[in-house]
XYZ file of C-alpha atoms in Angstrom:
727
model
C 82.680 101.346 100.728
C 83.410 99.984 97.283
C 82.333 96.481 96.336
C 85.421 94.259 96.408
C 84.356 92.819 93.075
C 84.639 96.270 91.520
C 88.215 97.584 91.653
C 88.776 101.144 92.832
C 90.480 102.909 89.946
C 93.204 105.143 91.307
C 93.129 108.742 90.308
C 96.723 108.264 89.218
C 98.164 104.798 88.578
C 101.642 104.231 89.992
C 104.291 104.986 87.410
C 107.891 103.927 87.585
C 109.182 106.519 85.169
C 109.035 109.601 87.357
C 109.628 110.704 90.916
C 106.650 112.850 91.898
C 106.553 114.796 95.158
C 104.904 113.143 98.108
C 101.153 113.517 97.924
C 100.407 112.890 101.576
C 101.700 113.594 105.053
C 104.107 116.404 104.318
C 106.208 117.418 107.286
C 105.911 121.081 108.110
C 109.032 123.045 107.273
C 110.804 124.370 110.355
C 109.258 121.967 112.872
C 111.338 122.009 116.050
C 111.747 119.514 118.837
C 109.476 120.081 121.810
C 112.060 120.543 124.531
C 115.138 118.536 125.353
C 114.755 114.928 124.060
C 117.164 113.652 126.728
C 114.610 114.673 129.371
C 112.053 112.183 128.007
C 111.480 109.033 130.038
C 111.123 106.602 127.131
C 111.327 103.609 129.478
C 107.975 104.478 131.054
C 105.798 101.312 130.771
C 102.806 103.545 130.013
C 104.344 104.217 126.588
C 104.164 100.567 125.528
C 101.288 98.291 124.582
C 101.367 94.628 125.537
C 102.514 92.366 122.733
C 100.037 89.525 123.352
C 97.040 91.831 123.684
C 98.085 93.605 120.493
C 98.251 90.215 118.809
C 94.680 89.535 119.922
C 93.612 92.884 118.477
C 94.883 91.755 115.078
C 92.826 88.560 115.313
C 89.777 90.687 116.112
C 90.404 92.752 112.968
C 90.429 89.499 110.992
C 87.107 88.479 112.550
C 85.645 91.876 111.651
C 86.119 91.030 107.974
C 83.393 88.407 108.325
C 80.966 91.282 108.958
C 82.203 93.365 106.020
C 79.697 92.961 103.207
C 82.171 94.326 100.672
C 83.778 90.870 100.820
C 81.996 88.041 98.940
C 80.057 85.668 101.173
C 82.363 82.643 101.039
C 85.338 84.876 101.739
C 83.542 86.303 104.766
C 83.198 82.726 106.018
C 86.902 82.231 105.256
C 87.851 85.178 107.492
C 85.742 83.773 110.332
C 87.532 80.429 110.012
C 90.955 82.089 109.786
C 90.125 83.738 113.116
C 89.780 80.230 114.566
C 93.053 79.079 113.037
C 94.866 82.189 114.282
C 93.419 81.773 117.757
C 94.519 78.137 117.855
C 98.112 79.156 117.151
C 97.869 82.049 119.597
C 96.958 79.626 122.403
C 99.434 76.949 121.280
C 102.364 79.368 121.314
C 101.713 82.694 123.059
C 99.355 81.576 125.844
C 101.379 78.401 126.310
C 104.516 80.508 126.726
C 102.911 82.680 129.391
C 101.658 79.622 131.279
C 105.110 78.081 131.132
C 106.603 81.305 132.444
C 104.190 81.242 135.386
C 104.955 77.587 136.068
C 108.635 78.476 136.368
C 107.810 81.270 138.812
C 109.153 83.839 136.351
C 107.413 87.201 136.827
C 109.587 89.110 134.358
C 107.754 91.611 132.215
C 108.142 93.273 128.858
C 108.471 96.988 128.239
C 104.754 97.425 129.067
C 105.284 96.219 132.652
C 102.312 93.806 132.731
C 102.816 90.667 134.817
C 102.206 87.312 133.086
C 99.130 86.571 135.223
C 97.659 89.992 134.368
C 98.201 89.347 130.669
C 96.592 85.908 130.893
C 93.586 87.421 132.671
C 93.090 90.016 129.934
C 93.570 87.403 127.219
C 90.892 85.221 128.813
C 88.436 88.107 129.088
C 88.916 89.276 125.498
C 89.096 85.789 123.981
C 85.877 84.671 125.694
C 84.069 87.752 124.380
C 85.355 87.302 120.839
C 84.744 83.544 120.645
C 81.142 84.066 121.756
C 80.854 86.800 119.127
C 82.355 84.538 116.476
C 79.780 81.781 117.021
C 76.961 84.312 117.146
C 78.147 85.709 113.824
C 78.347 82.215 112.338
C 74.931 81.087 113.581
C 72.938 84.299 113.146
C 74.560 85.952 110.119
C 76.673 83.717 107.915
C 74.773 80.425 108.048
C 71.436 82.139 107.236
C 73.127 84.120 104.445
C 74.660 80.933 103.039
C 71.286 79.211 103.153
C 69.844 82.052 101.091
C 72.482 81.094 98.530
C 71.367 77.429 98.706
C 74.293 76.297 100.842
C 72.928 74.572 103.924
C 74.462 72.996 107.036
C 71.992 70.438 108.345
C 71.598 69.964 112.095
C 70.407 66.625 113.465
C 66.910 67.888 114.155
C 66.653 69.085 110.529
C 67.520 65.807 108.791
C 64.908 64.468 106.396
C 64.115 60.726 106.433
C 66.314 60.257 103.349
C 69.172 62.091 105.040
C 68.749 60.083 108.242
C 68.999 56.870 106.240
C 72.099 58.060 104.373
C 73.771 59.168 107.610
C 73.050 55.765 109.186
C 74.693 53.998 106.255
C 77.681 56.354 106.364
C 78.057 55.777 110.094
C 77.910 52.006 109.689
C 80.266 51.892 106.700
C 82.787 54.679 107.405
C 82.719 55.598 111.101
C 81.914 52.475 113.087
C 84.806 50.398 111.702
C 87.425 52.942 112.784
C 86.004 54.451 115.975
C 87.567 53.406 119.300
C 85.553 54.140 122.472
C 87.481 54.269 125.736
C 85.601 53.467 128.948
C 87.003 55.158 132.027
C 87.705 52.859 134.963
C 90.780 51.848 136.997
C 92.099 49.702 134.127
C 91.291 52.352 131.519
C 92.622 55.687 132.796
C 91.881 58.933 131.031
C 93.516 58.694 127.580
C 96.223 60.986 126.252
C 94.425 62.919 123.534
C 96.069 64.497 120.505
C 96.349 68.282 120.321
C 93.205 69.905 118.844
C 91.542 66.554 118.120
C 87.740 66.235 118.211
C 86.535 64.108 121.127
C 83.323 63.330 123.004
C 82.728 62.692 126.661
C 79.850 60.244 127.043
C 77.680 59.558 130.095
C 76.547 55.919 130.230
C 74.018 54.012 132.319
C 73.597 50.249 132.675
C 76.005 47.304 132.724
C 78.336 46.219 129.963
C 79.210 42.700 128.798
C 81.650 42.257 131.715
C 79.132 43.419 134.326
C 80.805 46.795 134.793
C 78.559 49.642 135.824
C 78.215 52.470 133.354
C 79.966 55.722 133.976
C 82.018 57.868 131.639
C 83.652 57.106 128.337
C 85.783 59.076 125.903
C 85.034 58.787 122.208
C 87.804 60.218 119.977
C 86.556 61.125 116.512
C 88.557 59.240 113.861
C 91.259 61.617 112.603
C 91.145 59.955 109.177
C 87.603 61.165 108.503
C 86.527 64.621 107.299
C 84.767 66.824 109.827
C 82.294 68.107 107.249
C 80.593 65.732 104.809
C 78.660 66.703 101.685
C 75.305 64.957 101.338
C 74.652 63.322 97.951
C 72.490 65.319 95.558
C 69.594 62.876 95.832
C 69.367 63.639 99.577
C 69.409 67.423 99.157
C 66.613 69.860 98.502
C 66.443 70.798 94.843
C 69.113 73.347 93.941
C 70.838 73.070 97.339
C 74.261 71.862 98.402
C 73.909 70.426 101.899
C 76.459 69.367 104.521
C 76.452 67.537 107.831
C 79.097 67.588 110.530
C 80.882 64.429 111.588
C 80.140 65.461 115.168
C 76.402 65.385 114.419
C 76.683 61.880 112.969
C 78.519 60.612 116.036
C 76.027 62.307 118.366
C 73.116 60.727 116.523
C 74.546 57.209 116.680
C 76.597 57.214 119.895
C 74.270 54.574 121.360
C 75.439 52.106 118.680
C 79.009 52.423 119.929
C 77.886 51.267 123.391
C 75.356 48.465 122.688
C 73.032 47.625 125.545
C 73.991 50.752 127.456
C 71.915 53.896 127.761
C 73.688 57.036 126.557
C 72.621 59.767 128.983
C 74.676 62.454 127.325
C 77.296 62.950 124.615
C 79.232 66.206 124.460
C 82.015 67.252 122.120
C 85.211 68.818 123.399
C 88.644 69.782 122.116
C 91.896 70.370 123.980
C 94.529 72.829 122.742
C 98.042 71.968 123.882
C 101.378 73.729 124.055
C 102.787 73.238 120.540
C 106.011 75.215 120.795
C 109.137 73.245 120.039
C 112.122 73.500 122.343
C 115.545 72.429 121.075
C 118.560 73.193 123.241
C 121.374 74.138 120.829
C 124.011 73.044 123.362
C 122.483 69.620 123.853
C 121.832 68.701 120.217
C 124.306 66.993 117.908
C 121.816 66.351 115.083
C 119.144 69.018 114.609
C 117.051 66.990 112.163
C 116.818 63.991 114.519
C 116.052 66.230 117.490
C 113.239 67.943 115.598
C 111.678 64.649 114.564
C 111.422 63.755 118.239
C 110.014 67.152 119.142
C 107.342 66.913 116.422
C 105.965 63.800 118.089
C 106.017 65.493 121.489
C 104.131 68.528 120.104
C 100.946 66.446 119.826
C 100.937 65.851 123.566
C 102.164 69.076 125.173
C 100.550 70.476 128.313
C 96.963 71.713 127.979
C 96.275 75.427 127.564
C 92.598 75.656 126.508
C 89.505 73.464 126.697
C 86.557 73.964 124.327
C 83.293 72.184 125.093
C 79.781 72.221 123.701
C 77.630 74.852 125.384
C 75.216 72.154 126.661
C 77.932 70.181 128.465
C 76.911 69.821 132.154
C 79.082 71.703 134.595
C 80.269 68.563 136.474
C 81.578 67.062 133.230
C 83.311 70.312 132.255
C 84.906 70.425 135.718
C 85.997 66.800 135.335
C 87.716 67.586 132.027
C 89.404 70.690 133.436
C 90.790 68.598 136.276
C 92.113 65.939 133.874
C 93.981 68.562 131.865
C 95.094 70.599 134.913
C 93.325 73.718 133.673
C 91.425 76.495 135.428
C 87.908 77.818 134.870
C 89.278 80.705 132.786
C 90.655 78.141 130.336
C 87.173 76.777 129.567
C 85.371 77.977 126.405
C 81.752 76.957 125.857
C 80.805 77.184 122.164
C 77.503 77.136 120.314
C 78.480 74.870 117.463
C 81.346 72.633 116.340
C 84.415 72.940 118.564
C 86.719 72.687 115.560
C 85.532 75.438 113.222
C 88.776 75.527 111.261
C 87.843 72.199 109.669
C 84.921 73.976 107.965
C 87.534 75.225 105.481
C 86.632 72.083 103.534
C 83.462 73.731 102.289
C 85.481 76.509 100.656
C 87.293 73.958 98.525
C 84.127 71.970 97.792
C 81.759 74.712 96.667
C 82.075 75.878 93.063
C 80.259 79.188 93.239
C 82.528 81.866 91.685
C 79.926 84.565 92.285
C 80.388 84.041 96.039
C 84.178 84.496 95.911
C 86.649 87.207 95.029
C 86.832 87.726 91.308
C 89.804 85.917 89.764
C 92.695 87.860 88.287
C 95.795 87.150 86.241
C 99.002 88.371 87.883
C 100.943 90.778 85.705
C 104.541 90.873 84.536
C 106.834 93.911 84.380
C 107.536 95.049 80.824
C 111.241 94.350 81.283
C 110.528 90.607 81.431
C 108.748 90.635 78.079
C 111.714 91.975 76.115
C 113.958 88.919 76.381
C 113.643 85.166 76.059
C 116.240 84.675 78.796
C 115.716 85.923 82.316
C 119.468 86.371 82.665
C 119.450 88.789 79.722
C 116.468 90.666 81.191
C 118.145 91.028 84.586
C 121.404 92.217 83.010
C 119.427 95.094 81.482
C 118.489 96.347 84.947
C 116.979 95.397 88.295
C 113.501 93.857 88.123
C 111.066 94.310 91.011
C 108.006 92.093 91.414
C 105.148 92.935 93.766
C 103.287 89.729 94.577
C 100.482 88.725 94.223
C 99.750 91.571 91.796
C 102.803 90.406 89.843
C 103.296 86.727 89.119
C 105.653 84.608 91.201
C 106.475 82.495 88.142
C 109.542 84.583 87.102
C 111.254 83.551 90.352
C 110.544 79.883 89.631
C 111.539 80.308 85.979
C 114.842 81.958 86.920
C 115.780 78.930 88.978
C 114.501 76.513 86.322
C 116.538 78.300 83.635
C 119.604 78.203 85.875
C 119.128 74.455 86.420
C 119.120 73.795 82.649
C 121.754 76.344 81.611
C 125.193 74.735 81.063
C 126.822 78.126 81.749
C 125.514 78.107 85.336
C 128.067 76.642 87.722
C 126.511 77.079 91.180
C 123.208 77.899 92.869
C 122.709 78.845 96.503
C 119.290 79.205 98.062
C 117.618 79.758 101.431
C 114.341 77.961 102.123
C 112.096 78.754 105.075
C 108.538 77.736 104.168
C 108.483 75.747 100.922
C 106.636 72.539 100.125
C 108.749 69.503 99.223
C 106.899 69.204 95.898
C 107.373 72.831 94.836
C 108.836 73.897 91.474
C 111.610 75.659 93.394
C 112.733 72.403 94.987
C 112.305 70.495 91.703
C 114.620 72.949 89.943
C 117.222 72.613 92.701
C 117.007 68.820 92.439
C 117.437 69.009 88.643
C 120.438 71.311 89.019
C 122.096 69.026 91.577
C 121.517 65.931 89.474
C 122.929 67.837 86.490
C 126.228 68.279 88.258
C 125.909 71.891 89.396
C 127.077 72.969 92.813
C 123.810 73.371 94.725
C 123.842 74.581 98.316
C 120.561 74.985 100.163
C 120.182 76.548 103.608
C 116.985 75.079 105.038
C 115.517 76.431 108.242
C 114.055 73.287 109.753
C 112.521 75.210 112.669
C 110.013 77.263 110.639
C 107.068 76.875 113.012
C 104.452 74.308 111.900
C 106.422 73.653 108.682
C 109.098 71.539 110.337
C 107.824 68.243 108.888
C 107.679 69.631 105.338
C 111.172 71.068 105.691
C 112.552 67.745 106.886
C 110.988 66.088 103.824
C 112.417 68.584 101.345
C 115.848 68.360 103.026
C 115.843 64.601 102.440
C 114.784 65.046 98.811
C 117.568 67.542 98.126
C 120.215 65.452 99.864
C 119.233 62.397 97.822
C 119.739 64.472 94.654
C 123.266 65.425 95.698
C 122.686 68.959 96.963
C 124.596 70.264 99.940
C 121.985 70.901 102.638
C 122.786 73.144 105.587
C 120.500 73.766 108.544
C 121.827 77.271 109.160
C 123.159 78.363 112.525
C 121.839 76.573 115.611
C 121.205 79.643 117.755
C 119.807 81.764 114.897
C 116.925 80.883 112.595
C 117.748 81.601 108.949
C 114.834 83.795 107.913
C 116.528 85.662 105.034
C 115.067 85.095 101.547
C 118.020 84.819 99.177
C 119.031 83.129 95.947
C 122.511 83.377 94.378
C 123.493 82.105 90.918
C 127.033 81.905 89.497
C 127.210 81.911 85.679
C 130.167 81.867 83.297
C 129.825 84.521 80.615
C 132.547 85.185 78.033
C 135.139 83.514 80.154
C 134.293 85.437 83.343
C 132.076 84.619 86.310
C 128.981 86.737 86.775
C 126.600 86.749 89.734
C 122.816 86.994 89.758
C 120.663 87.240 92.864
C 117.111 87.254 94.069
C 116.154 88.905 97.353
C 112.669 88.891 98.782
C 110.469 89.906 101.679
C 108.511 86.635 101.541
C 109.004 82.900 101.265
C 109.782 80.795 98.211
C 106.283 79.339 98.196
C 104.087 79.664 95.113
C 100.910 79.170 97.148
C 101.469 81.975 99.627
C 102.726 84.188 96.773
C 99.111 84.244 95.555
C 97.794 85.313 98.966
C 100.564 87.384 100.611
C 101.848 90.773 99.471
C 105.626 90.620 99.056
C 108.418 92.192 97.030
C 110.953 90.251 94.946
C 114.087 91.865 93.556
C 116.025 90.158 90.766
C 119.382 91.811 90.216
C 122.793 91.496 88.601
C 124.142 94.508 90.517
C 127.737 93.486 91.120
C 128.189 94.763 94.691
C 124.727 93.637 95.844
C 125.275 90.139 94.426
C 128.676 90.025 96.106
C 126.971 90.859 99.411
C 124.540 87.962 98.937
C 127.501 85.684 98.166
C 129.171 86.727 101.438
C 126.028 86.003 103.449
C 125.898 82.462 102.039
C 129.581 81.942 102.798
C 128.948 83.041 106.362
C 126.014 80.645 106.709
C 127.838 77.632 105.294
C 131.289 78.227 106.756
C 132.814 79.678 109.886
C 134.684 82.892 110.558
C 134.244 86.505 111.574
C 131.492 88.643 110.048
C 132.711 90.011 106.729
C 132.279 93.546 105.453
C 129.065 93.853 103.485
C 128.691 96.928 101.330
C 124.972 97.380 100.653
C 122.967 94.802 102.590
C 121.983 95.256 106.209
C 122.401 91.945 107.956
C 120.899 90.638 111.208
C 122.061 89.866 113.812
C 125.008 92.143 112.968
C 124.133 95.501 111.373
C 120.385 95.633 110.726
C 119.154 96.846 114.106
C 121.938 99.362 114.608
C 121.491 100.864 111.148
C 117.693 101.028 111.408
C 118.012 103.000 114.650
C 120.641 105.209 112.985
C 118.404 105.957 109.988
C 115.475 106.862 112.244
C 117.773 109.084 114.323
C 119.112 110.658 111.115
C 115.568 111.630 110.174
C 115.118 113.118 113.660
C 118.285 115.181 113.199
C 116.913 116.599 109.933
C 113.678 117.588 111.651
C 115.507 119.121 114.625
C 117.474 121.247 112.156
C 114.255 122.586 110.657
C 114.321 120.442 107.536
C 111.417 118.441 106.204
C 111.479 114.921 107.667
C 109.279 111.937 106.984
C 109.525 108.170 107.329
C 107.228 105.292 106.439
C 107.683 101.898 108.060
C 105.632 98.993 106.726
C 106.035 95.612 108.393
C 104.075 92.858 110.101
C 104.968 93.642 113.705
C 106.592 96.404 115.749
C 107.578 95.208 119.218
C 111.328 95.873 119.726
C 111.736 98.553 122.455
C 114.883 100.272 121.109
C 113.300 100.797 117.703
C 110.154 102.102 119.387
C 112.224 104.523 121.442
C 113.947 105.723 118.260
C 110.539 106.383 116.694
C 109.461 108.290 119.822
C 112.591 110.435 119.550
C 111.856 111.077 115.886
C 108.275 112.087 116.606
C 109.428 114.366 119.426
C 111.870 116.020 117.014
C 109.067 116.673 114.521
C 109.409 113.790 112.074
C 106.124 112.745 110.492
C 106.064 108.986 111.133
C 103.621 106.828 109.176
C 103.624 103.240 110.377
C 101.750 100.539 108.485
C 101.826 97.600 110.902
C 99.615 94.662 110.010
C 99.726 92.808 113.323
C 101.345 93.444 116.696
C 102.291 97.008 117.548
C 103.637 97.845 121.010
C 104.170 101.525 120.219
C 101.483 103.812 121.643
C 100.647 106.616 119.191
C 99.127 109.984 120.045
C 100.909 110.586 123.367
C 101.291 114.398 123.638
C 104.869 115.554 123.262
C 106.133 112.052 122.504
C 104.200 110.266 119.772
C 101.766 112.885 118.501
C 103.517 112.841 115.098
C 103.104 109.072 114.764
C 100.182 107.472 112.957
C 99.737 103.684 113.020
C 97.417 101.870 110.648
C 96.763 98.227 109.851
C 95.532 97.070 106.451
C 93.418 93.908 106.545
C 91.861 92.722 103.312
C 91.785 90.120 100.590
C 95.556 89.600 100.709
C 97.709 89.157 103.800
C 99.989 92.192 104.014
C 103.507 90.785 104.322
C 105.883 93.328 102.764
C 108.541 94.840 104.992
C 109.464 98.171 103.389
C 111.095 101.257 104.915
C 111.141 104.758 103.401
C 113.266 107.646 104.695
C 112.957 111.137 103.175
C 116.560 111.860 104.232
C 116.630 115.583 103.409
C 115.363 115.083 99.830
C 117.802 112.199 99.187
C 115.255 109.441 99.780
C 116.137 105.843 100.606
C 113.855 102.828 100.207
C 114.710 99.490 101.795
C 112.965 96.101 101.679
C 113.583 93.377 104.218
C 112.861 89.860 105.375
C 112.741 91.187 108.944
C 110.050 92.702 111.107
C 110.755 95.264 113.830
C 110.879 92.548 116.484
C 113.569 91.438 118.899
C 113.685 87.933 117.431
C 114.254 89.281 113.901
C 116.885 91.784 114.916
C 118.925 89.675 117.332
C 118.029 85.983 117.001
C 117.623 85.411 113.265
C 119.659 85.687 110.109
C 117.874 88.430 108.150
C 118.701 90.722 105.266
C 117.519 94.194 104.386
C 118.308 95.407 100.883
C 118.216 98.882 99.337
C 116.378 99.614 96.113
C 119.266 101.192 94.254
C 117.302 101.779 91.051
C 115.653 105.190 91.575
C 112.635 104.348 89.421
C 111.932 101.184 91.387
C 112.393 103.049 94.678
C 109.946 105.722 93.503
C 107.449 103.020 92.550
C 107.624 101.430 95.987
C 107.217 104.826 97.623
C 104.042 105.377 95.613
C 102.815 101.948 96.689
C 103.314 103.035 100.291
C 101.429 106.270 99.679
C 98.533 104.214 98.322
C 98.318 102.386 101.645
C 98.335 105.706 103.509
C 95.226 106.945 101.700
C 93.292 103.657 101.964
C 89.859 104.292 103.456
C 88.277 100.889 102.838
C 90.505 98.388 104.660
C 92.472 100.643 106.984
C 92.302 100.361 110.775
C 93.806 103.147 112.880
C 95.466 102.452 116.234
C 94.282 104.601 119.133
C 96.502 105.480 122.076
C 94.576 103.065 124.339
C 95.624 100.098 122.197
C 92.314 99.587 120.380
C 91.716 100.011 116.657
C 88.919 101.724 114.790
C 88.011 101.379 111.129
C 88.848 104.451 109.099
C 85.599 106.108 108.087
C 84.866 106.651 104.414
C 82.813 109.802 104.984
C 82.191 111.779 101.801
C 85.502 110.748 100.244
C 85.753 108.488 97.233
C 86.535 104.880 98.286
C 90.179 103.911 97.917
C 91.225 100.329 98.576
C 95.010 100.027 98.476
C 94.931 96.371 97.507
C 92.366 96.936 94.772
C 94.320 99.933 93.485
C 97.535 97.922 93.264
C 95.659 95.032 91.688
C 94.347 97.389 89.007
C 97.768 98.974 88.492
C 99.942 95.861 88.268
C 97.859 92.784 87.456
C 97.296 91.756 83.878
C 94.496 93.630 82.103
C 93.738 90.587 79.968
């Protein structure tokens, strides 16, 4: 496998100027359907993988990156910590949902037919195995490797006298003034602890100042303090950067919190709670106010998982389980800090470029370098950006130019995940203050970004922008910008459509496409979508865009079926679907029909996939792969060969029920043939990846694609080499 710091040079760099024949996965001419497709039982639960277990498989693929020595060492640690963060959210939302379903006595199942209790049992088994593996990997592989690079995490029994003295001073000065112990007795019942907070259960012996016998106490770690603290240079071994955990400091000095008492034991624990928000659209008159209330409630939802130190005595673990109304399967004993995600601090603190991915400068398409004005560049032809290989700055600059341009009359924008201090929001504020008509559709319910979205909504409203919260029953997930400009006495439209969010930070980490266009009909379609979001009325005719919840699902099924019809007629047929998740049963059934007819189906699904490939006679023409690497694969792109009249579409939507039926989404065609050909070549690059590609087996597990004797090809590195700046 190639070193990630050395880019794999493609044999042939993607070129936008020609439309070469497909290099991979040609469908055999004259392939016929294997029998009557109507005789297939495509509702058979055996044909579907469970969504939650597939989600866990993705998290396991993330954890595997920590073992991959082609990644730099600090980035391997990053993947291990991302596994923790992903697992937290998985329990907060997915496991919490299953537990809630059980509590309601609801035994309904998905297409796979697994009962909720069966799914929870499998989740517990797999999660326990993988968490144990994660800590073993941290303790036995990564921490020793980091120490070889002079980065050391000091345990209590390893502190030098100088470090012990420094820790004592830090405890006295920073921790003791803000820590609040809670003794447990009839007048001090078990406290209500914040979701995912670090806490300690302490066994005490002796009598306190009021004559009360010792027993148990809860010691919440101050949330205002970092969980990982860098030791000063004078306390470190020469040439080393050394860190101690807040939990170790509290362990070492717990006796000072309970003067005169004997601390018999002090054990860290962390509770994960249900963090899903529930807003009843029929019972809410003000969505923003309702969400503010729900955000407070999120911190104290019902418990779903308990993590404790591996040395915590069984009676204490049982006591905690009882307090949180959890079962033994919900208990996770860990060999290290219970809050590994907070170790992310070390990634920001350590300045060791040789231990990280090499930096790069995102590129710019040549079309953007020909004009001083982005409006002039876009009028020359559609411009397609592929982030992060291309810079996100042209999107920000387009909005900034529109805000300053006196010829611009109106700007409309959707925002899903965008920080309140972003350049995008600043440009919208400037435009509104400058007297332009600014309308912003903000999806307040973007999970875990609700607070930020409430803040940016307030900022925009104060500037005079019209802020709309979309449609109550449908999250607005579409990524759209629309600009109205007066040119030579006439109004002209410009638009931006994307597969990802208007967030400059994630644009450096997520792969996404951005289309900037002045195509008259496409811009008119975007205008109609905004009118539909801000006003009321029947769905209007839209010429080019596919639009959820109205036409997207139906047309996707139709295009897959069209490819099947070509194959059944003996014509070459091929489709490539690249998205984050594939779970919607009707789309899966359409893909099964296509495979049965002889269509070669290449699916690049980063995360959840409920389709079962390799089933004889049904899905033996379907290949599913997942690319996991330096960047988070986020593009949603669909290619259809269509009897040598190929179509390429990009979308904000995944192949999931929520995207197709419960969200406002858009799917846009790449009408410029050169751009469509370029995207198709990008997709082909992913299909030949043999460095970061995981193949889905029919049993629902994944295996890493073997390099063998072939030259290493990393799709992400190839695209980085092809599109990023060579400077």
